[in-house]
Coordinates of C-alpha atoms in Angstrom, one line a residue:
M1 CA -0.1 0.1 0.1
S2 CA 1.4 3.3 -1.3
I3 CA 1.8 5.8 1.9
D4 CA 1.4 9.7 1.7
P5 CA 3.7 11.1 3.7
A6 CA 1.1 13.3 5.3
Q7 CA -0.6 10.7 6.0
P8 CA -1.6 10.7 10.1
I9 CA -0.9 8.4 12.6
L10 CA -4.1 8.1 14.8
M11 CA -3.8 7.9 18.0
F12 CA -7.1 7.1 20.5
D13 CA -8.5 7.1 23.7
S14 CA -11.1 7.6 25.7
G15 CA -10.0 11.1 27.2
V16 CA -6.8 12.1 27.5
G17 CA -5.0 9.3 29.0
G18 CA -3.3 8.6 25.6
L19 CA -1.2 11.9 25.9
S20 CA 1.3 9.6 27.8
V21 CA 1.8 7.2 25.1
L22 CA 1.9 10.7 22.3
A23 CA 5.0 11.6 24.4
K24 CA 7.0 8.6 24.3
M25 CA 6.1 8.4 20.4
R26 CA 7.1 11.8 19.7
L27 CA 10.7 10.7 21.2
L28 CA 11.3 8.3 17.9
L29 CA 8.9 9.9 15.3
P30 CA 9.2 13.8 15.8
Q31 CA 7.7 14.3 12.3
A32 CA 4.9 11.9 12.2
P33 CA 2.0 14.1 12.2
V34 CA -0.8 12.9 14.1
I35 CA -4.0 12.6 14.7
Y36 CA -5.3 12.5 18.6
V37 CA -8.7 11.0 19.6
A38 CA -10.3 11.1 22.8
D39 CA -14.1 9.6 23.1
N40 CA -14.8 11.9 25.6
A41 CA -18.6 11.6 25.0
G42 CA -18.0 7.7 25.6
L43 CA -15.7 8.4 29.0
P44 CA -15.3 6.6 31.2
Y45 CA -14.9 3.2 29.6
G46 CA -14.1 1.2 32.5
Q47 CA -17.6 1.2 33.9
K48 CA -19.2 0.4 30.8
T49 CA -20.0 -3.3 29.4
E50 CA -17.8 -5.2 27.5
A51 CA -20.2 -5.8 24.9
Q52 CA -20.7 -1.7 24.5
I53 CA -16.5 -0.9 24.9
A54 CA -16.0 -3.8 21.7
A55 CA -19.4 -1.7 19.6
R56 CA -18.5 1.6 20.5
V57 CA -14.5 1.5 19.8
S58 CA -15.3 -0.7 16.3
G59 CA -17.5 1.7 15.2
L60 CA -16.2 4.8 16.2
L61 CA -12.5 4.0 14.3
G62 CA -14.8 2.2 11.3
R63 CA -16.1 6.0 11.1
M64 CA -12.7 7.6 11.2
T65 CA -10.5 5.6 9.1
E66 CA -12.7 6.0 6.3
R67 CA -12.8 9.8 7.1
L68 CA -9.2 10.4 8.1
H69 CA -7.7 7.9 6.1
P70 CA -4.7 6.8 8.9
R71 CA -2.0 5.2 8.1
L72 CA -1.7 3.5 11.0
V73 CA -4.2 3.2 14.2
C74 CA -2.7 3.6 18.0
I75 CA -5.8 2.3 20.7
A76 CA -3.5 4.5 23.2
C77 CA -6.3 2.8 26.2
N78 CA -5.4 -0.4 27.7
T79 CA -9.8 -0.7 29.0
A80 CA -10.3 -0.5 25.0
S81 CA -7.2 -2.7 23.9
T82 CA -7.9 -5.6 26.1
I83 CA -11.6 -5.9 25.2
A84 CA -11.9 -4.6 21.5
L85 CA -8.5 -4.7 20.1
A86 CA -9.0 -8.1 17.8
S87 CA -12.8 -7.3 16.8
V88 CA -10.5 -3.7 15.4
R89 CA -8.2 -5.9 13.6
E90 CA -10.7 -7.2 11.8
V91 CA -12.5 -4.7 10.5
L92 CA -9.8 -2.2 9.9
E93 CA -7.7 -2.6 6.8
V94 CA -4.9 -0.6 8.7
P95 CA -2.0 -1.3 11.2
I96 CA -3.1 -1.6 14.6
V97 CA -1.3 -1.2 17.5
G98 CA -2.7 -1.9 21.3
T99 CA -1.8 -1.2 24.9
V100 CA -1.6 -3.8 27.2
P101 CA -0.7 -3.8 31.3
A102 CA 2.8 -4.4 31.2
I103 CA 3.1 -7.2 34.0
K104 CA 6.1 -8.5 31.9
P105 CA 8.5 -6.5 32.6
A106 CA 7.1 -6.3 36.1
A107 CA 7.6 -9.5 36.6
A108 CA 11.4 -9.2 35.9
M109 CA 11.4 -5.9 38.2
T110 CA 10.4 -6.9 40.8
K111 CA 12.8 -7.9 43.7
T112 CA 9.6 -9.1 46.3
G113 CA 7.4 -11.2 44.3
V114 CA 4.6 -8.6 44.7
I115 CA 3.0 -6.4 41.9
G116 CA 0.2 -4.3 42.1
L117 CA -2.1 -3.4 39.5
L118 CA -4.1 -0.4 38.9
G119 CA -6.4 -0.5 36.0
T120 CA -10.0 0.5 35.3
E121 CA -13.0 -1.5 36.5
A122 CA -13.1 -3.2 33.1
T123 CA -9.3 -3.6 32.5
I124 CA -8.9 -5.4 36.0
R125 CA -11.0 -8.5 35.4
Q126 CA -10.1 -9.2 31.7
G127 CA -9.1 -12.8 31.0
Y128 CA -6.4 -11.0 28.5
V129 CA -5.0 -9.8 31.8
D130 CA -5.1 -13.3 33.3
R131 CA -3.4 -14.6 30.5
L132 CA -0.5 -12.4 30.7
E133 CA -0.7 -13.1 34.4
S134 CA 0.2 -17.0 33.5
E135 CA 2.4 -16.5 30.9
F136 CA 5.0 -13.5 32.7
A137 CA 3.9 -13.5 36.5
A138 CA 3.4 -17.0 37.6
D139 CA 5.5 -17.6 40.1
K140 CA 4.7 -13.6 41.3
R141 CA 2.0 -12.5 43.2
L142 CA -0.3 -9.9 41.0
L143 CA -2.7 -7.8 43.6
R144 CA -5.1 -5.9 41.0
H145 CA -7.1 -2.8 42.2
G146 CA -9.9 -0.9 40.3
A147 CA -9.1 2.8 40.4
P148 CA -11.7 5.0 38.2
E149 CA -11.3 8.1 40.4
L150 CA -7.4 8.2 39.6
V151 CA -9.0 8.4 35.8
T152 CA -11.1 11.2 36.9
A153 CA -8.0 12.6 38.9
A154 CA -5.8 12.7 35.7
E155 CA -8.6 14.3 33.4
A156 CA -9.1 17.2 36.2
R157 CA -4.9 17.3 36.6
L158 CA -4.7 18.1 32.7
R159 CA -7.2 20.5 33.1
G160 CA -5.2 22.3 35.6
R161 CA -7.5 22.0 38.1
D162 CA -6.6 20.9 41.9
V163 CA -6.8 17.1 42.8
D164 CA -7.7 16.1 46.4
P165 CA -4.7 14.2 47.3
A166 CA -7.0 11.4 49.1
V167 CA -7.7 10.3 45.6
F168 CA -4.1 8.9 45.4
A169 CA -3.8 8.2 48.6
R170 CA -6.8 5.6 48.9
A171 CA -5.8 3.9 45.7
A172 CA -2.8 2.7 47.5
Q173 CA -4.4 2.0 50.6
A174 CA -6.9 -0.5 48.6
L175 CA -3.6 -2.6 47.1
R176 CA -1.6 -2.3 50.5
S177 CA -4.7 -3.5 52.6
M178 CA -5.0 -7.0 50.7
P179 CA -2.9 -9.9 51.8
D180 CA 0.5 -9.3 50.9
G181 CA 0.2 -5.7 50.1
D182 CA 2.5 -4.9 52.4
R183 CA 5.3 -6.4 49.7
I184 CA 3.9 -4.6 46.8
D185 CA 7.5 -3.1 45.3
T186 CA 6.0 -2.5 41.6
V187 CA 3.3 -1.4 40.5
V188 CA 2.0 -1.5 36.9
L189 CA -0.2 1.6 35.6
A190 CA -2.7 -0.2 33.6
C191 CA -4.3 2.7 32.4
T192 CA -2.9 5.5 30.1
H193 CA -4.5 7.8 32.3
F194 CA -2.2 7.2 35.4
P195 CA 1.2 7.9 34.2
L196 CA -0.2 11.5 34.0
I197 CA -0.1 11.3 37.7
E198 CA 2.3 9.1 38.3
R199 CA 4.0 11.8 40.5
D200 CA 1.0 11.9 43.0
L201 CA 1.0 8.2 43.3
A202 CA 4.4 7.8 44.2
Q203 CA 4.2 10.2 47.0
A204 CA 1.0 8.0 48.1
F205 CA 2.8 4.2 47.7
G206 CA 6.5 5.9 49.5
P207 CA 9.8 5.5 48.3
D208 CA 10.2 2.0 47.9
V209 CA 8.0 0.9 44.9
R210 CA 8.8 1.7 41.7
F211 CA 6.0 2.1 38.2
I212 CA 5.8 0.9 34.7
D213 CA 3.5 1.5 32.0
G214 CA 3.7 0.2 28.5
S215 CA 4.0 3.3 26.6
D216 CA 7.8 2.9 25.6
G217 CA 6.9 -0.8 24.6
I218 CA 4.0 1.0 22.4
A219 CA 6.1 3.8 20.9
R220 CA 8.6 1.1 19.3
R221 CA 6.0 -1.0 17.7
I222 CA 5.1 2.3 16.3
A223 CA 8.6 2.8 14.9
H224 CA 9.0 -0.3 14.4
L225 CA 5.6 -0.6 11.7
T226 CA 7.0 2.9 10.3
Q227 CA 9.9 2.1 9.8
G228 CA 11.1 3.4 6.1
Q229 CA 8.2 5.8 5.8
E230 CA 7.9 9.6 5.0
F231 CA 6.6 12.2 7.2
L232 CA 5.4 15.2 6.1
R233 CA 3.5 17.5 8.3
K234 CA 1.1 19.8 6.6
E235 CA -0.6 21.2 8.9
P236 CA -0.6 21.3 12.8
D237 CA -1.7 18.5 14.2
L238 CA -5.1 17.8 15.8
A239 CA -6.7 17.2 19.1
L240 CA -10.2 15.3 17.9
F241 CA -13.4 15.0 20.7
T242 CA -16.6 13.1 19.9
R243 CA -18.8 15.8 21.9
A244 CA -17.9 19.6 22.4
D245 CA -17.8 19.7 26.5
P246 CA -17.8 23.1 28.0
D247 CA -14.6 22.6 29.9
L248 CA -12.8 21.8 26.5
P249 CA -11.2 25.2 26.3
E250 CA -9.0 24.3 29.5
L251 CA -7.4 21.4 27.7
S252 CA -6.0 23.6 25.6
P253 CA -2.5 24.4 27.7
A254 CA -2.2 20.5 27.8
L255 CA -2.7 19.4 24.0
A256 CA -0.4 22.3 23.1
A257 CA 2.5 20.9 25.0
A258 CA 1.9 17.6 23.4
G259 CA 1.8 19.3 20.1
L260 CA -1.9 19.5 19.5
T261 CA -2.2 23.1 18.7
R262 CA -5.7 22.2 16.8
I263 CA -9.3 21.3 18.5
A264 CA -12.2 20.3 16.7
V265 CA -15.4 17.5 17.5
F266 CA -15.9 14.8 15.1

């Protein structure tokens, strides 16, 4: 397939969490034109059913690839990837890169053998996560906690709002209170929103805990799949939302810092 140098990489998330992935991709592919899609009309995904998420993500990405003609789609959302990645790949004819919890590298990092995993409620219950645990962390203890409050906190933080530190303390305490939770030394951030508030989580967990997410691996995968392709940015990169929320202007500084200087509604 012939690639137009101006064809964008489409990065998709339920909100602004995927900006953590975009930042890592920019380091490897600074010239790549990007359209960042935030399905704010569907946020939060973590409290929807699997059927709702699969239908919504497949439908949206189908319409958007027809309209926007991306060279590659990155689903920068753990919840959407663990549920809808296979169905999206059946529907779309462009390369698809998904996001999965970084359990494999966490298992290599931990010294105590006890790993915490923070994700949405939908992500932590997926069989996909069970399989990752069985394959890469069978000899470890993986403690999971669904933390929808953290998604809200990350969305608020990028809008420049204050966030109550108790939100982060509750997430840390939820994992610490589980059997062997006091031995957690590694925490998987299994939602792309969570690296945006990693500093706050680090304060809540204390200095003996390290955090890991999948953004570096995603960026490398995108770079690999686009290796040898030319990039030409004809216009500023675009942030595309699925609903015209009144607070979208509050995101302008964070979006501009991510190189997304245009905002539109799909």
